[in-house]
Each structure stands twice: as C-alpha cells, then as structure tokens.
Short mmCIF file of C-alpha atoms in Angstrom, two decimals:
data_model
loop_
_atom_site.label_atom_id
_atom_site.label_comp_id
_atom_site.label_asym_id
_atom_site.label_seq_id
_atom_site.Cartn_x
_atom_site.Cartn_y
_atom_site.Cartn_z
CA UNK A 1233 15.49 -11.07 23.99
CA UNK A 1234 15.93 -7.32 23.46
CA UNK A 1235 13.35 -4.69 25.85
CA UNK A 1236 13.65 -2.29 23.79
CA UNK A 1237 12.02 -4.44 20.14
CA UNK A 1238 9.87 -7.24 21.90
CA UNK A 1239 9.37 -9.69 19.41
CA UNK A 1240 11.86 -9.27 17.48
CA UNK A 1241 15.32 -11.19 16.97
CA UNK A 1242 18.16 -10.44 19.50
CA UNK A 1243 20.63 -10.23 16.26
CA UNK A 1244 19.02 -7.87 13.82
CA UNK A 1245 20.48 -3.89 13.86
CA UNK A 1246 19.23 -1.26 14.84
CA UNK A 1247 17.71 0.31 12.13
CA UNK A 1248 16.01 -2.38 10.98
CA UNK A 1249 14.21 -3.40 14.63
CA UNK A 1250 13.37 0.91 14.40
CA UNK A 1251 12.16 0.09 10.68
CA UNK A 1252 10.09 -2.87 11.95
CA UNK A 1253 8.27 -0.61 14.88
CA UNK A 1254 7.65 2.34 12.77
CA UNK A 1255 6.30 -0.45 10.33
CA UNK A 1256 4.21 -2.23 12.97
CA UNK A 1257 2.99 1.62 14.42
CA UNK A 1258 1.57 2.42 10.17
CA UNK A 1259 0.02 -0.65 10.32
CA UNK A 1260 -2.28 0.03 13.75
CA UNK A 1261 -2.95 3.89 12.81
CA UNK A 1262 -3.70 2.79 9.28
CA UNK A 1263 -6.18 -0.25 10.84
CA UNK A 1264 -7.75 2.93 13.25
CA UNK A 1265 -8.31 4.43 10.41
CA UNK A 1266 -10.06 2.71 8.43
CA UNK A 1267 -12.53 1.10 11.10
CA UNK A 1268 -13.12 5.15 11.10
CA UNK A 1269 -13.60 5.98 7.58
CA UNK A 1270 -15.71 2.70 7.42
CA UNK A 1271 -18.49 4.62 10.33
CA UNK A 1272 -17.59 7.96 8.48
CA UNK A 1273 -19.55 6.15 4.98
CA UNK A 1274 -22.49 4.27 7.54
CA UNK A 1275 -23.28 7.27 8.93
CA UNK A 1276 -23.63 8.76 6.07
CA UNK A 1277 -25.27 5.90 3.45
CA UNK A 1278 -27.81 5.50 7.57
CA UNK A 1279 -28.45 9.32 6.45
CA UNK A 1280 -29.42 9.21 2.88
CA UNK A 1281 -32.32 8.62 1.00
CA UNK A 1282 -33.49 4.83 1.02
CA UNK A 1283 -36.30 4.99 -1.32
CA UNK A 1284 -36.41 1.86 -3.26
CA UNK A 1285 -34.97 3.52 -6.46
CA UNK A 1286 -32.38 5.96 -5.24
CA UNK A 1287 -31.01 2.64 -3.09
CA UNK A 1288 -28.37 1.24 -5.63
CA UNK A 1289 -27.53 4.55 -7.20
CA UNK A 1290 -26.43 5.78 -3.15
CA UNK A 1291 -24.56 2.90 -2.91
CA UNK A 1292 -22.55 2.85 -5.29
CA UNK A 1293 -21.14 7.16 -4.37
CA UNK A 1294 -20.58 6.06 -1.00
CA UNK A 1295 -18.61 3.26 -1.73
CA UNK A 1296 -16.27 4.42 -4.77
CA UNK A 1297 -15.55 7.81 -2.35
CA UNK A 1298 -14.81 5.11 -0.02
CA UNK A 1299 -12.35 3.88 -2.25
CA UNK A 1300 -11.09 6.22 -3.84
CA UNK A 1301 -10.02 7.51 -0.16
CA UNK A 1302 -9.55 4.34 0.82
CA UNK A 1303 -6.53 3.80 -1.87
CA UNK A 1304 -5.22 7.14 -1.58
CA UNK A 1305 -4.51 6.69 2.18
CA UNK A 1306 -3.15 3.65 1.56
CA UNK A 1307 -1.34 5.37 -1.83
CA UNK A 1308 0.81 8.00 1.26
CA UNK A 1309 1.30 5.02 3.39
CA UNK A 1310 3.41 2.65 0.26
CA UNK A 1311 5.41 6.10 0.06
CA UNK A 1312 5.15 6.05 4.14
CA UNK A 1313 7.01 2.65 4.01
CA UNK A 1314 8.96 2.82 0.53
CA UNK A 1315 11.05 6.66 2.87
CA UNK A 1316 11.32 4.72 5.63
CA UNK A 1317 12.92 0.78 3.87
CA UNK A 1318 15.07 4.12 2.48
CA UNK A 1319 17.08 4.78 5.94
CA UNK A 1320 17.81 0.97 6.37
CA UNK A 1321 19.39 0.05 3.41
CA UNK A 1322 20.14 1.62 0.16
CA UNK A 1323 19.43 -1.81 -2.10
CA UNK A 1324 18.39 -0.77 -5.84
CA UNK A 1325 16.34 -4.51 -5.95
CA UNK A 1326 14.83 -3.51 -3.31
CA UNK A 1327 14.27 0.42 -3.68
CA UNK A 1328 13.01 -1.03 -7.34
CA UNK A 1329 10.52 -3.45 -5.02
CA UNK A 1330 8.82 -0.69 -3.06
CA UNK A 1331 8.97 1.98 -5.57
CA UNK A 1332 7.46 -0.83 -8.05
CA UNK A 1333 4.49 -1.71 -5.55
CA UNK A 1334 3.64 2.26 -4.83
CA UNK A 1335 3.49 2.36 -8.77
CA UNK A 1336 1.02 -0.62 -8.37
CA UNK A 1337 -1.14 1.20 -6.46
CA UNK A 1338 -0.63 4.51 -8.30
CA UNK A 1339 -2.64 2.36 -10.25
CA UNK A 1340 -5.31 1.42 -8.60
CA UNK A 1341 -6.13 4.66 -7.58
CA UNK A 1342 -6.38 6.13 -10.72
CA UNK A 1343 -8.46 3.74 -12.16
CA UNK A 1344 -10.96 5.12 -9.95
CA UNK A 1345 -11.74 7.78 -11.42
CA UNK A 1346 -12.13 6.77 -15.09
CA UNK A 1347 -14.84 4.87 -16.45
CA UNK A 1348 -15.46 1.73 -18.90
CA UNK A 1349 -12.73 -0.77 -20.11
CA UNK A 1350 -9.88 1.89 -19.62
CA UNK A 1351 -11.44 0.96 -15.69
CA UNK A 1352 -10.59 -2.30 -16.41
CA UNK A 1353 -7.25 -2.14 -17.82
CA UNK A 1354 -5.50 0.30 -15.46
CA UNK A 1355 -6.38 -2.63 -12.50
CA UNK A 1356 -4.84 -5.23 -15.34
CA UNK A 1357 -1.91 -3.12 -15.87
CA UNK A 1358 -1.19 -2.33 -12.14
CA UNK A 1359 -1.28 -6.18 -10.64
CA UNK A 1360 0.48 -6.77 -14.15
CA UNK A 1361 3.47 -4.13 -13.34
CA UNK A 1362 3.60 -4.91 -9.35
CA UNK A 1363 3.63 -8.78 -10.55
CA UNK A 1364 6.98 -8.04 -13.43
CA UNK A 1365 9.11 -5.79 -10.70
CA UNK A 1366 7.69 -9.53 -8.25
CA UNK A 1367 9.47 -11.16 -10.58
CA UNK A 1368 12.62 -8.58 -11.93
CA UNK A 1369 13.25 -8.30 -8.04
CA UNK A 1370 13.55 -12.33 -7.33
CA UNK A 1371 15.43 -12.34 -10.23
CA UNK A 1372 17.84 -10.02 -9.42
CA UNK A 1373 18.71 -11.69 -6.57
CA UNK A 1374 19.95 -15.05 -8.05
CA UNK A 1375 22.25 -13.21 -10.14
CA UNK A 1376 25.56 -13.08 -8.19
CA UNK A 1377 27.48 -10.07 -8.94
CA UNK A 1378 31.55 -10.40 -9.03
CA UNK A 1379 32.44 -7.51 -6.20
CA UNK A 1380 34.18 -4.69 -6.82
CA UNK A 1381 37.48 -4.40 -5.52
CA UNK A 1382 38.92 -0.89 -7.90
#
C-alpha cells in the first residue's frame, strides 16, 4: 500500500491516485458545505413568522431556496470533477458520460426556475438524458475498435 495514497491499490498510476484523492477531498468539502447550508436554512426557518396560515408558504420558500442553492453547488462540483477527469483521460466515452451527467444536473437545476408541467418535463428529460448517456457509454465500451496503425 502506498503511504502517500492510503486505501488505494499500489498498481494505480499516480495521476489516477491524485484524481481519486481530489474527488475524496471534494466530497468532504461538499459534505461540510451541505451541513452548513442545512444549518443556515434551519436557522432562517426558525426566525420566520410561524402563523398557521403562513407556515406552508414559508416552508416551501425556504425549501425551494435550499434546493436551488444546493443544485448550483452540485453543478459546480460536477464541472470540477469533469475538469479533474481531463487530467487523467482524454478517452471520448468517459468524457461524454461525465459531460452528460453535468447536463442532467443542470436540467434539474433549471426545473426549479419554472413552474407547472414544464418543471416536471425538465426533471424527466434530465433523468432520460443521464440514462441515455450512461447507456451509450456502456454500448460504446462493448464495441471493439480496430487499431489505427496508420
């Protein structure tokens, strides 16, 4: 086991070890940010007027603001992971798959800014697009391409 990269198999290339370590650090920072965002939203909610009539409207407003902010952070995190992945691979299927996940997350975030059926359609489109990208990635992986010795 490598002392600089505990928990990772020793046979991995150094660039891949750095990539995995960067993703772990990013996940830890994202978790901390998520907890801080939850605590701030709870504090904001506690200091609101809690009349019985206004309760549901205010709760919806706080929830919408939280998810809008959280998905913005997720989009930025997805973009960072995509940029990190460029450092270790220029493999088209992997880049396509990772880019597809960024687009799916962006569509979900966009669904928060519209109301009614359009919101639901955007969420369905995001799920279908992400699923399609993953399926295309898996199909592409099964294709054996001839070596280019030109």
